[in-house]
Tab-separated table of C-alpha atoms and ligand atoms in Angstrom:
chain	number	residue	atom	x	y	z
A	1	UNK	CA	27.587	-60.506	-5.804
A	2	UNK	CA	29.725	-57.560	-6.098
A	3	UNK	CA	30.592	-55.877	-3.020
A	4	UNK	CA	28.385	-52.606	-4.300
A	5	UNK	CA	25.825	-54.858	-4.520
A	6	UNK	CA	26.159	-56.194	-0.355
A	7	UNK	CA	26.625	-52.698	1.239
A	8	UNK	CA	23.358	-51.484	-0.713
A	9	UNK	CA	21.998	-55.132	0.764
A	10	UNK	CA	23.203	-54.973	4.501
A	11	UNK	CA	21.956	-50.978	4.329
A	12	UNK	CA	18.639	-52.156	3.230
A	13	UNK	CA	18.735	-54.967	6.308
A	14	UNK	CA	20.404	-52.516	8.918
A	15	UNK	CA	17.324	-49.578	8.499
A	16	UNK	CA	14.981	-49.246	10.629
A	17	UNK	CA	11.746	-49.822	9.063
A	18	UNK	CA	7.493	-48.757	10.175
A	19	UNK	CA	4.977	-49.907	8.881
A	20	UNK	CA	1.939	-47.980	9.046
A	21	UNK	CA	-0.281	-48.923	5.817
A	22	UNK	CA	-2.025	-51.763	7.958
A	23	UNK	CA	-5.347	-50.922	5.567
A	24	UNK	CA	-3.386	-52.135	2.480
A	25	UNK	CA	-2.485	-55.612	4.332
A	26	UNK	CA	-1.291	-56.302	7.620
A	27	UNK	CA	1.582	-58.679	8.663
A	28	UNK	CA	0.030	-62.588	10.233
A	29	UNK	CA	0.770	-62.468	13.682
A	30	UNK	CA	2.727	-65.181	15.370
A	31	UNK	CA	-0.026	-66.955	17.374
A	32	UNK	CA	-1.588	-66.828	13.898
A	33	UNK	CA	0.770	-68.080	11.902
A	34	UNK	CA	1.894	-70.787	14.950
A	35	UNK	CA	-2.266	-72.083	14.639
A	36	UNK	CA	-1.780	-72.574	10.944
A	37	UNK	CA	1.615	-74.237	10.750
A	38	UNK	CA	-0.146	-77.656	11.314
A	39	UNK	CA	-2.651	-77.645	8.192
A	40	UNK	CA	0.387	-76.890	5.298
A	41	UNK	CA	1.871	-80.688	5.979
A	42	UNK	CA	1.192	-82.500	8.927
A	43	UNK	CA	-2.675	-82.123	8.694
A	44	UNK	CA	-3.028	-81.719	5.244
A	45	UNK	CA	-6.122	-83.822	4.351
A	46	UNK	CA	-9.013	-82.571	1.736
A	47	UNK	CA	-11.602	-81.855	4.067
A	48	UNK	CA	-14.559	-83.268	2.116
A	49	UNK	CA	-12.442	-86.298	2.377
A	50	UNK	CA	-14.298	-88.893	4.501
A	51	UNK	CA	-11.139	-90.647	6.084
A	52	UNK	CA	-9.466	-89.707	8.785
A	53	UNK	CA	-6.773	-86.720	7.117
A	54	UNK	CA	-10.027	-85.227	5.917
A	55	UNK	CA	-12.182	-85.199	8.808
A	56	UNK	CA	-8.991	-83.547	10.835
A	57	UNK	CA	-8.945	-80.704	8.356
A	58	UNK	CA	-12.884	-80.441	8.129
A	59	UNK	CA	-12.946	-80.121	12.150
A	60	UNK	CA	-10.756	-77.372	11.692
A	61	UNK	CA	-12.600	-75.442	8.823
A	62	UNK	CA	-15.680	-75.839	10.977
A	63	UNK	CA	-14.290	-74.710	14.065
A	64	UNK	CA	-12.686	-71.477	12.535
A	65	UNK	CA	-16.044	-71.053	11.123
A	66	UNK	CA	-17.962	-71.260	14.697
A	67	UNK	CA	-14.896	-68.358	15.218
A	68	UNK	CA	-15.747	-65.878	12.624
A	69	UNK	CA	-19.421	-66.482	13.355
A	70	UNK	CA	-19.006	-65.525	16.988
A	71	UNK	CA	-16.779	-62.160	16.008
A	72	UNK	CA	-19.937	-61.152	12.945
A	73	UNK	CA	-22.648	-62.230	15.725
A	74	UNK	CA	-24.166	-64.889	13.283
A	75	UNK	CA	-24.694	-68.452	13.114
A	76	UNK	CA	-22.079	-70.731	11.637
A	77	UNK	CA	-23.987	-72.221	8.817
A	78	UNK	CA	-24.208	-68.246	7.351
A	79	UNK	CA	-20.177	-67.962	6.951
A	80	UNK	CA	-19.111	-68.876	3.319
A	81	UNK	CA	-15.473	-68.668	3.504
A	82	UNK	CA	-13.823	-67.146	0.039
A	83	UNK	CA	-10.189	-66.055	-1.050
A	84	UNK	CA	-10.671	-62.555	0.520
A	85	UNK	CA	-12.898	-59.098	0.200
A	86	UNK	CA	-12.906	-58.928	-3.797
A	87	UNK	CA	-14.596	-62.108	-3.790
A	88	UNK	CA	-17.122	-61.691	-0.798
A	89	UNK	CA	-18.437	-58.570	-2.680
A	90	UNK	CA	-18.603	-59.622	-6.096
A	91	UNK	CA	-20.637	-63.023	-4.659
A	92	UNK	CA	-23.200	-60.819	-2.752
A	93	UNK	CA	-23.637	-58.804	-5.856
A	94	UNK	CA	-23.668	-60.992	-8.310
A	95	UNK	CA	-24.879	-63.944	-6.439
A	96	UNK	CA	-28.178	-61.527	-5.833
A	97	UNK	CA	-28.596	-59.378	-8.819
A	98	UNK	CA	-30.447	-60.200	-12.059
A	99	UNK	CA	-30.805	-57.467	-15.777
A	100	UNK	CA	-33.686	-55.224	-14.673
A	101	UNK	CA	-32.718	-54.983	-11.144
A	102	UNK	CA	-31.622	-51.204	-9.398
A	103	UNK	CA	-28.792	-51.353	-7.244
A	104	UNK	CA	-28.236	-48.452	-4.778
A	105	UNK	CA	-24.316	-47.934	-3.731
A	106	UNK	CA	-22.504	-45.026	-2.704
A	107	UNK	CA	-19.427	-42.901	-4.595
A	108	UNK	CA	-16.994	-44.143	-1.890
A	109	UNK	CA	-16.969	-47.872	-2.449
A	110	UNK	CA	-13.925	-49.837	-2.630
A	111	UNK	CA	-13.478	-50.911	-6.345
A	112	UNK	CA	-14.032	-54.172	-5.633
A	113	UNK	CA	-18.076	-52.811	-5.047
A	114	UNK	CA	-17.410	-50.018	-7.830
A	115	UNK	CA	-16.157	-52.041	-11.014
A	116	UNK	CA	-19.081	-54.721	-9.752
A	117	UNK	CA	-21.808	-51.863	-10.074
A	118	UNK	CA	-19.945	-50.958	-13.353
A	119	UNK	CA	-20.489	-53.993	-14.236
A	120	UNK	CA	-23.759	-54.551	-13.535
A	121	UNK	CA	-24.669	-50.943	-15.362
A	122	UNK	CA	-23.307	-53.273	-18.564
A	123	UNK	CA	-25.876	-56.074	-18.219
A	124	UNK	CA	-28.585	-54.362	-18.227
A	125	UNK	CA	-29.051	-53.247	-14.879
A	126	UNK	CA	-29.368	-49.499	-12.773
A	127	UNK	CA	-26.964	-48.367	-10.428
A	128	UNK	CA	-27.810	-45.625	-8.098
A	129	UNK	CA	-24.739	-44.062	-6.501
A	130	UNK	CA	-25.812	-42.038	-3.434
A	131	UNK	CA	-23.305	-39.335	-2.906
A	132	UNK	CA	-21.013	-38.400	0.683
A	133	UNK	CA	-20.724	-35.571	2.892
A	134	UNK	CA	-17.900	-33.407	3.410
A	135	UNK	CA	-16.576	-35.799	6.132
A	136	UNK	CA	-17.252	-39.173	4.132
A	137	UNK	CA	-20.745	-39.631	5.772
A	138	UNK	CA	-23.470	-41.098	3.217
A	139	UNK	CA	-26.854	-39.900	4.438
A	140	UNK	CA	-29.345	-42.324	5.037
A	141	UNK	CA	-32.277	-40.046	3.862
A	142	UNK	CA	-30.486	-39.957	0.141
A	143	UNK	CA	-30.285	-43.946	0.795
A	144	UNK	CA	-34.466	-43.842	1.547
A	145	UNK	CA	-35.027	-41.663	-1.664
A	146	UNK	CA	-33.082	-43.233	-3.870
A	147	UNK	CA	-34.640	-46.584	-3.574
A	148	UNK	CA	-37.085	-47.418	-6.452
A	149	UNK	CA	-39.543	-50.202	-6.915
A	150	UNK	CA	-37.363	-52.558	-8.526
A	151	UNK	CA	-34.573	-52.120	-6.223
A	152	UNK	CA	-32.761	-55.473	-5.201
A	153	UNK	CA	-30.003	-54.608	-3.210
A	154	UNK	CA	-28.093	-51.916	-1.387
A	155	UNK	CA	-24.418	-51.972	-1.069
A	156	UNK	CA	-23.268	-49.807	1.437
A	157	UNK	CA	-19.215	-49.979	2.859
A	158	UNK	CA	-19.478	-49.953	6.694
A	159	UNK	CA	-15.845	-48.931	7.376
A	160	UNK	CA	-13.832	-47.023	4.611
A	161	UNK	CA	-10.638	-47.916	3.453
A	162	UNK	CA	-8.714	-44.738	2.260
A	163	UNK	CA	-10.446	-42.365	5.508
A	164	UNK	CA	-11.475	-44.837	8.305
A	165	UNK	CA	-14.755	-43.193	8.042
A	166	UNK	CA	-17.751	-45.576	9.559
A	167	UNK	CA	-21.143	-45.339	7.796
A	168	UNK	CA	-24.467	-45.038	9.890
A	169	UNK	CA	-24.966	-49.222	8.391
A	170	UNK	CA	-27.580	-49.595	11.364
A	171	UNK	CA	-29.743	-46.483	10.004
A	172	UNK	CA	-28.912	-47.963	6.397
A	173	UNK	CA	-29.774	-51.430	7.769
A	174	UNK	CA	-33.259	-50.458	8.875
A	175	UNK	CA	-34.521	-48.820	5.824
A	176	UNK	CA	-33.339	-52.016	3.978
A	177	UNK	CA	-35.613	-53.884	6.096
A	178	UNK	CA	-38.928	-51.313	5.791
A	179	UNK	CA	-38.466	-51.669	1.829
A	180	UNK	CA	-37.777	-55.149	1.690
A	181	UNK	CA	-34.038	-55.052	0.231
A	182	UNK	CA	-31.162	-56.717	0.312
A	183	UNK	CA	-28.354	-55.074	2.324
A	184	UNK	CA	-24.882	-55.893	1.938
A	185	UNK	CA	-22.071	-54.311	3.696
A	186	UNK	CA	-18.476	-54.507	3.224
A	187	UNK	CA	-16.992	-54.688	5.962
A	188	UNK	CA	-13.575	-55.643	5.048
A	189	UNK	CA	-11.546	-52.317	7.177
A	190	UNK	CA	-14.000	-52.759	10.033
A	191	UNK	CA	-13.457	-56.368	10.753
A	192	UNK	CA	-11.546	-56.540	14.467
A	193	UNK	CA	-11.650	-52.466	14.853
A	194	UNK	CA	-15.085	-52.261	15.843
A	195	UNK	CA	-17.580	-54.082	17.131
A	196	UNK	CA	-19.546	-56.031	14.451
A	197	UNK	CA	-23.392	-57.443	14.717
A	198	UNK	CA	-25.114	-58.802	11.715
A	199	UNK	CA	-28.463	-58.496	13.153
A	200	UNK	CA	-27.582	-55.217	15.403
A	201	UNK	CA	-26.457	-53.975	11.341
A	202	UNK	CA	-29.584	-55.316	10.049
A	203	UNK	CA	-27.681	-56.505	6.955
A	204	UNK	CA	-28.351	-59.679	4.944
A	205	UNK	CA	-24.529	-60.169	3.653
A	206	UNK	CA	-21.364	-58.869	5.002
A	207	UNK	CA	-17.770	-59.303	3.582
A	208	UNK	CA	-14.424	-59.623	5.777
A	209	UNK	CA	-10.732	-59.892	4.478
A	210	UNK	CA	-8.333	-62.136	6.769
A	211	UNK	CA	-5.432	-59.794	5.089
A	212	UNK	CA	-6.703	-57.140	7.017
A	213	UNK	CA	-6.978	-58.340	10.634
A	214	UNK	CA	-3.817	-60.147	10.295
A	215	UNK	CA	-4.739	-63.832	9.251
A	216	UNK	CA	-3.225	-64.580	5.177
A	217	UNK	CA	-3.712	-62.923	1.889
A	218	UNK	CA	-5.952	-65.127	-0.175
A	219	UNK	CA	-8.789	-65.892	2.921
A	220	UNK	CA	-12.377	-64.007	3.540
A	221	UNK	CA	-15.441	-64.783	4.510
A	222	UNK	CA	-18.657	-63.456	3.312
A	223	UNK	CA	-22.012	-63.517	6.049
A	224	UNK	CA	-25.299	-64.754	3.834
A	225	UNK	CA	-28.523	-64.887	6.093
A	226	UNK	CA	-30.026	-67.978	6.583
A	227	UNK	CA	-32.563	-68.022	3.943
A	228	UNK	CA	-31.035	-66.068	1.239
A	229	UNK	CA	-30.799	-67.306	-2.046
A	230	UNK	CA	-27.393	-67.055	-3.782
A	231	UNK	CA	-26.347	-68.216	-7.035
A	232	UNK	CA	-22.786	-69.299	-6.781
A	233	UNK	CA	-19.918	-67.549	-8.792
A	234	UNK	CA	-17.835	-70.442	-8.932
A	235	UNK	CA	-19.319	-73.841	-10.597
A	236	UNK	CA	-17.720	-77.367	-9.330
A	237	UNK	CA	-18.108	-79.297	-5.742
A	238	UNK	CA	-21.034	-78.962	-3.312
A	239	UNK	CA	-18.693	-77.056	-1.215
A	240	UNK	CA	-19.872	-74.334	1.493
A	241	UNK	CA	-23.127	-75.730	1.341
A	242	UNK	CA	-23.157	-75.294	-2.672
A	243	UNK	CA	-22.343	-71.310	-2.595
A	244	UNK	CA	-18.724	-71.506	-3.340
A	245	UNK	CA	-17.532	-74.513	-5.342
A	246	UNK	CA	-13.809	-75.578	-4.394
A	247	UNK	CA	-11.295	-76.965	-2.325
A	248	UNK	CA	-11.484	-75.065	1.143
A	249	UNK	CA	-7.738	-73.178	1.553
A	250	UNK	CA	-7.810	-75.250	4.882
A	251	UNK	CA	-4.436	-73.255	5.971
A	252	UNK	CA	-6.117	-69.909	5.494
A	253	UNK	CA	-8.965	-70.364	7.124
A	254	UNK	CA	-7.876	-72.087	10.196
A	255	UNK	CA	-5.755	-68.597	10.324
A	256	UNK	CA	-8.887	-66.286	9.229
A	257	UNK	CA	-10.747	-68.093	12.477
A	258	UNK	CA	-7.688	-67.614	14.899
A	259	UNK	CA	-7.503	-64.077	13.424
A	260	UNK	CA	-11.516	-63.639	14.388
A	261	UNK	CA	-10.660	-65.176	17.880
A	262	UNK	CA	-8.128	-62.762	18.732
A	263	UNK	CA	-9.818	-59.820	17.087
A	264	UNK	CA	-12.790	-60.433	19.230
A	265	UNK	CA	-10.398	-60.819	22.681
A	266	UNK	CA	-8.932	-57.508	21.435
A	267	UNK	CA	-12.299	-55.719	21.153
A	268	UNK	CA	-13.958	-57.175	24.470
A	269	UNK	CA	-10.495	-56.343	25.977
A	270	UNK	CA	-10.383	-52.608	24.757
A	271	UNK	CA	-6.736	-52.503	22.900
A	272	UNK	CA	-8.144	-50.757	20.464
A	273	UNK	CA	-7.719	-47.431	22.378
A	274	UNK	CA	-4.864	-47.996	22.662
A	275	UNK	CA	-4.770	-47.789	18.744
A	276	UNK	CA	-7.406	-44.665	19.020
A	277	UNK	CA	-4.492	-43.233	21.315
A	278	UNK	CA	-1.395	-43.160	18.903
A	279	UNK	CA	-3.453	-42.708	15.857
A	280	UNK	CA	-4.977	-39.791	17.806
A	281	UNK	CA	-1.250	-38.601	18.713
A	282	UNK	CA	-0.170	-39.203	15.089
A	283	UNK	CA	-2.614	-37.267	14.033
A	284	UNK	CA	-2.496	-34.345	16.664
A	285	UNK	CA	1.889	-33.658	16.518
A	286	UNK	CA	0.986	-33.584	12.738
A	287	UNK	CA	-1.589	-31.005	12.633
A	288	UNK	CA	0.096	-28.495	15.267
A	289	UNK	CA	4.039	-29.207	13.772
A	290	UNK	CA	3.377	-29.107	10.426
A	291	UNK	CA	1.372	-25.962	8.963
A	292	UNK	CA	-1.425	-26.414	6.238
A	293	UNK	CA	-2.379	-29.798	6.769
A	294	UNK	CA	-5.766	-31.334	7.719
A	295	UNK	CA	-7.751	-34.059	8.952
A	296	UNK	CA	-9.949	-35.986	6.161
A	297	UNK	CA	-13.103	-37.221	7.510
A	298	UNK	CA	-12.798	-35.586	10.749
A	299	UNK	CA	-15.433	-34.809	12.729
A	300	UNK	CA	-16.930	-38.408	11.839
A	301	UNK	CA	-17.150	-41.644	13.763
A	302	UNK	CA	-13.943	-43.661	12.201
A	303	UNK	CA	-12.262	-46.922	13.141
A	304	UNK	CA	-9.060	-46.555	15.622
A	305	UNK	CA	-6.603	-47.593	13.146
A	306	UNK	CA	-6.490	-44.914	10.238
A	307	UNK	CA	-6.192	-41.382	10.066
A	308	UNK	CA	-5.385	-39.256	6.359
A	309	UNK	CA	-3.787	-35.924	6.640
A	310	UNK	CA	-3.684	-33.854	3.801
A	311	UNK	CA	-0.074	-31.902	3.453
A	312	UNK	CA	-1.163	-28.940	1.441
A	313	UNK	CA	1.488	-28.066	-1.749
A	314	UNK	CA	3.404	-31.060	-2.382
A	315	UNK	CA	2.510	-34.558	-3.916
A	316	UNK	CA	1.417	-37.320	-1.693
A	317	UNK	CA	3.244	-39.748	-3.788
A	318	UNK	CA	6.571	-37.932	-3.516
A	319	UNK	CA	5.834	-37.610	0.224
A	320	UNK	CA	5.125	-41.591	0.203
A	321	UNK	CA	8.470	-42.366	-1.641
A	322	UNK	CA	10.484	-39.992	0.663
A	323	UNK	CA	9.150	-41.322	3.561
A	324	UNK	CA	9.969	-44.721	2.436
A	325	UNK	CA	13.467	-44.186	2.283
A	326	UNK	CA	13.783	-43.496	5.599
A	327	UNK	CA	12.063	-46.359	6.692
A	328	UNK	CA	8.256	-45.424	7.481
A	329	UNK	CA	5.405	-47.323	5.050
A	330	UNK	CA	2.680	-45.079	4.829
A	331	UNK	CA	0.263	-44.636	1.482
A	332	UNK	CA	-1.718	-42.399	-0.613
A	333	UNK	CA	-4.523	-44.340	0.096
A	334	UNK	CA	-5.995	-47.488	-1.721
A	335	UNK	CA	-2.919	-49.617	-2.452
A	336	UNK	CA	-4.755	-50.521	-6.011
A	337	UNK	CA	-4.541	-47.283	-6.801
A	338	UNK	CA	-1.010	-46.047	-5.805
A	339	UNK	CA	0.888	-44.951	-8.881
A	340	UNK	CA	-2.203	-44.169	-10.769
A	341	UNK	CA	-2.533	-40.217	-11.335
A	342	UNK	CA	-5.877	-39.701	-10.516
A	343	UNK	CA	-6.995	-38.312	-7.309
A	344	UNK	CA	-8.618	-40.436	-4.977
A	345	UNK	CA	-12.381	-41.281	-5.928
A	346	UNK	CA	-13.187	-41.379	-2.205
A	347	UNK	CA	-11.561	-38.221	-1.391
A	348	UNK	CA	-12.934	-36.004	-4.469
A	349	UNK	CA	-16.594	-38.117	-3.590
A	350	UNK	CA	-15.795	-35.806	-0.306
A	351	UNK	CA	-15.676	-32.514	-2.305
A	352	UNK	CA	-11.435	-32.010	-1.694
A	353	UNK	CA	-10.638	-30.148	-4.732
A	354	UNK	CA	-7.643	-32.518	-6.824
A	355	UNK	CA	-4.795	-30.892	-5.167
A	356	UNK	CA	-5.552	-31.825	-2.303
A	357	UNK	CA	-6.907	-35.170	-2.643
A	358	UNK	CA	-3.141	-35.864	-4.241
A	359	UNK	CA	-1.390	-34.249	-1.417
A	360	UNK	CA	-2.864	-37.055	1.237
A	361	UNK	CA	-1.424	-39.768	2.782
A	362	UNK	CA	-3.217	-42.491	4.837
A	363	UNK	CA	-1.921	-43.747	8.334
A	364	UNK	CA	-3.031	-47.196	9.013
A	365	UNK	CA	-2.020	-48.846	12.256
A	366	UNK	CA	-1.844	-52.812	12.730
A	367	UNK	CA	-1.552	-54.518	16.078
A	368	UNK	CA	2.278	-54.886	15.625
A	369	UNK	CA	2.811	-51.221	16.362
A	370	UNK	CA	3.589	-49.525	19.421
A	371	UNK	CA	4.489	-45.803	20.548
A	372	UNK	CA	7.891	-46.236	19.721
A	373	UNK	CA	6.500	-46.218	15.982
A	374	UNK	CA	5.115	-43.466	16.610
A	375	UNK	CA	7.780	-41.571	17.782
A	376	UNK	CA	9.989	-42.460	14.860
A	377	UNK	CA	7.047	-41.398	12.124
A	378	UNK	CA	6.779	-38.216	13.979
A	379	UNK	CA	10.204	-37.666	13.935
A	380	UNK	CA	10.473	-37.923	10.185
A	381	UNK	CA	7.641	-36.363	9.129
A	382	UNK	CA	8.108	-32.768	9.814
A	383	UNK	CA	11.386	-32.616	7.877
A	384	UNK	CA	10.251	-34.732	5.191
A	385	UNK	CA	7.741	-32.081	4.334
A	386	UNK	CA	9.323	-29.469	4.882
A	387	UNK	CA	12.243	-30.763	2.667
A	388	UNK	CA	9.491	-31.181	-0.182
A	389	UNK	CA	7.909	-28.318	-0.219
A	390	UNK	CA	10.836	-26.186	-0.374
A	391	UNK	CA	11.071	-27.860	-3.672
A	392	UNK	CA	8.040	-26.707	-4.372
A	393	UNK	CA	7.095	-23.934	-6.682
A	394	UNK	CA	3.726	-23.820	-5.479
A	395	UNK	CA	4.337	-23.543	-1.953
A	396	UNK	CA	7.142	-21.066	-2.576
A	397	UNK	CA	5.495	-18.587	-4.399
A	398	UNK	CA	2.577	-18.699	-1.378
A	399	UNK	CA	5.379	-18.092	0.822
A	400	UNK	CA	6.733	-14.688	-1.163
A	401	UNK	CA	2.541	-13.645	-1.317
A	402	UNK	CA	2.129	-13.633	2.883
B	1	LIG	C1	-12.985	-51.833	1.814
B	1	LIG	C2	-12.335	-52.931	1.049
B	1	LIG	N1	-13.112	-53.811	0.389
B	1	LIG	C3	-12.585	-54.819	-0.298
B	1	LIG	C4	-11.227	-55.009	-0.383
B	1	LIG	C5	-10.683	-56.159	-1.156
B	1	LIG	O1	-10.261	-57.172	-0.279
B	1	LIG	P1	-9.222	-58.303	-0.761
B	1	LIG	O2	-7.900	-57.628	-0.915
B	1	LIG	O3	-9.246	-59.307	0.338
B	1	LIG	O4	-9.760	-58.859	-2.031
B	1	LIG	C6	-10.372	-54.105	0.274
B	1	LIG	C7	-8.909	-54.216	0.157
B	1	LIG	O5	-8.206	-53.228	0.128
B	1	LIG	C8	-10.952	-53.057	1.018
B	1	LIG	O6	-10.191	-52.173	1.671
């Protein structure tokens, strides 16, 4: 390695580095990673295996299962555990919907929901897409007028990804249940930041990502009420009582159940205002050190953890990529989309002309971060900006005009 090559290396290792894009994935924690250790080697058995290795690993499934049951407020026997979000929405879809059927959704879904409604729109079916407000906020009466006689299912987000924003999923929940619909929820960025209740929700089906509360990439779990009939995606075993055929990622799940245990401490313990408090401060030096920026979705109910700011006149993704190289993660919103020129669906769905919706960047907070990572964001940020937009033409020529 040439001696270019180890100074660029040790620089790399020596910088002090913040992560705050906790909604794109969020690091396992140690007591997390520590309860899975066991299940990669020393307790490694199949757990439909009948002998001993397997009934060790199928204790385990079961008991993370009796965990993420206890954090959704369901029974155990409703939690089909998948490889993550993507999958828990497409099987609640999919699993439900039939050529014919309407399908009522809303313009700010993750893509996981949106490309599934695309798809559906291709076989035959009708998707209604009920629109958002200027914070984010779906209404429920445009949910309640949009529904039609054949409509199957509604698939409204509870907690969005890009603004935090929470949707009014109990309102939503209750008109599912007056017209006799299927309501699924994705509630993959609200899992351990607020408080979840399937039957408080009033949903039928509800989708969770361990990625995002700290267990493994790869690991979900989607909530099916007792009762509902699912056709399975995947075709093999008998496995999670015949609604997702395969090999149970024993690892990930025992980590997906220690990641619902703690997330649940965390809520009944109130640390997540702690995370309302620096998001809040984030959020607050921003707006009063750094002229023409804004809150998106403010003024509605969000989760603690993510705030997006627009910075009027420059480029998100140049603000993303300076940032970075001084050491703070922070995005332009969904990770899928990063490098992709097109303005955020979820922030245009809002009414932000494309400008703007370019010139965001999302905050996301994770339980690893403390007010010391605060500090050093806040200390970047001002200069970063300003350092960009004196670079740009835009900006410049606003700054001859006043
Ligand atoms: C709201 C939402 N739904 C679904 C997903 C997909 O989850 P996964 O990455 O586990 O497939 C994400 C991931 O970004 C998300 O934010």
């Amino acid at each position: 390695m040439s001696s270019l090559v180890q100074g660029l290396k040790r620089k790399i290792q020596a910088m002090r580095r913040v992560y705050f894009d906790n909604n794109a994935t969020t690091p396992v924690l140690p007591e997390i990673f520590e309860a899975m250790r066991p299940y990669f080697a020393e307790h490694f058995g199949n757990a439909s295996s009948i002998h001993h290795h397997g009934q060790e690993t199928r204790a385990a499934v079961e008991h993370a299962r009796e965990s993420v049951a206890a954090l959704l407020g369901c029974r155990a026997s409703e939690v089909v555990f998948t490889s993550g979000g993507t999958e828990g929405d497409n099987l609640a879809i999919f699993g439900l919907v039939r050529e014919g059927d309407h399908v009522l959704s809303s313009t700010i879904e993750h893509h996981a929901v949106l490309n599934s409604c695309k798809h559906l729109q291709s076989i035959g079916c009708e998707v209604t897409y009920v629109p958002v407000d200027g914070s984010g906020l779906v209404d429920p009466k445009d949910v309640r007028r949009a529904l039609r006689s054949n409509t199957k299912l509604i698939t409204i987000m509870m907690a969005n990804n890009e603004t935090g924003v929470v949707q009014p999923v109990e309102e939503i929940g209750k008109i599912a249940a007056e017209a006799d619909v299927y309501f699924h929820t994705d509630a993959v960025q609200a899992a351990g930041k607020v408080p979840i209740d399937v039957k408080h929700i009033g949903c039928g089906l509800l989708s969770i990502s361990g990625h995002k509360m700290h267990a493994p990439q790869g690991v979900g779990a989607l909530y099916v009420r007792k009762g509902t009939i699912l056709q399975p995606m995947l075709r093999g075993g008998s496995h999670e009582r015949s609604r997702r055929a395969g090999t149970e990622n024993v690892p990930g799940i025992v980590g997906l159940g220690k990641a619902a245990e703690l997330a649940e401490e965390g809520l009944r313990r109130g640390d997540l205002a702690r995370m309302a408090e620096m998001r809040d401060r984030i959020q607050e030096k921003i707006l009063a050190e750094v002229e023409a920026t804004g809150v998106n979705g403010e003024g509605a109910p969000r989760v603690p953890n993510t705030t997006n700011i627009y910075f009027d006149y420059i480029e998100g993704e140049a603000l993303v990529i300076a940032l970075d190289l001084k050491g703070l993660a922070v995005s332009t919103g969904a990770a899928c989309s990063s490098g992709a020129i097109e303005p955020s669906h979820v922030l245009t769905a809002m009414g932000l002309p494309p400008e703007r919706a370019r010139a965001s960047i999302r905050f996301s907070l994770g339980k690893q971060n403390t007010p010391d990572d605060v500090q050093f964001a806040l200390d970047l940020i001002p200069q970063t900006v300003a350092r960009l937009r004196e670079l740009s033409p835009v900006y410049n020529k606003r700054a001859v005009r006043s």
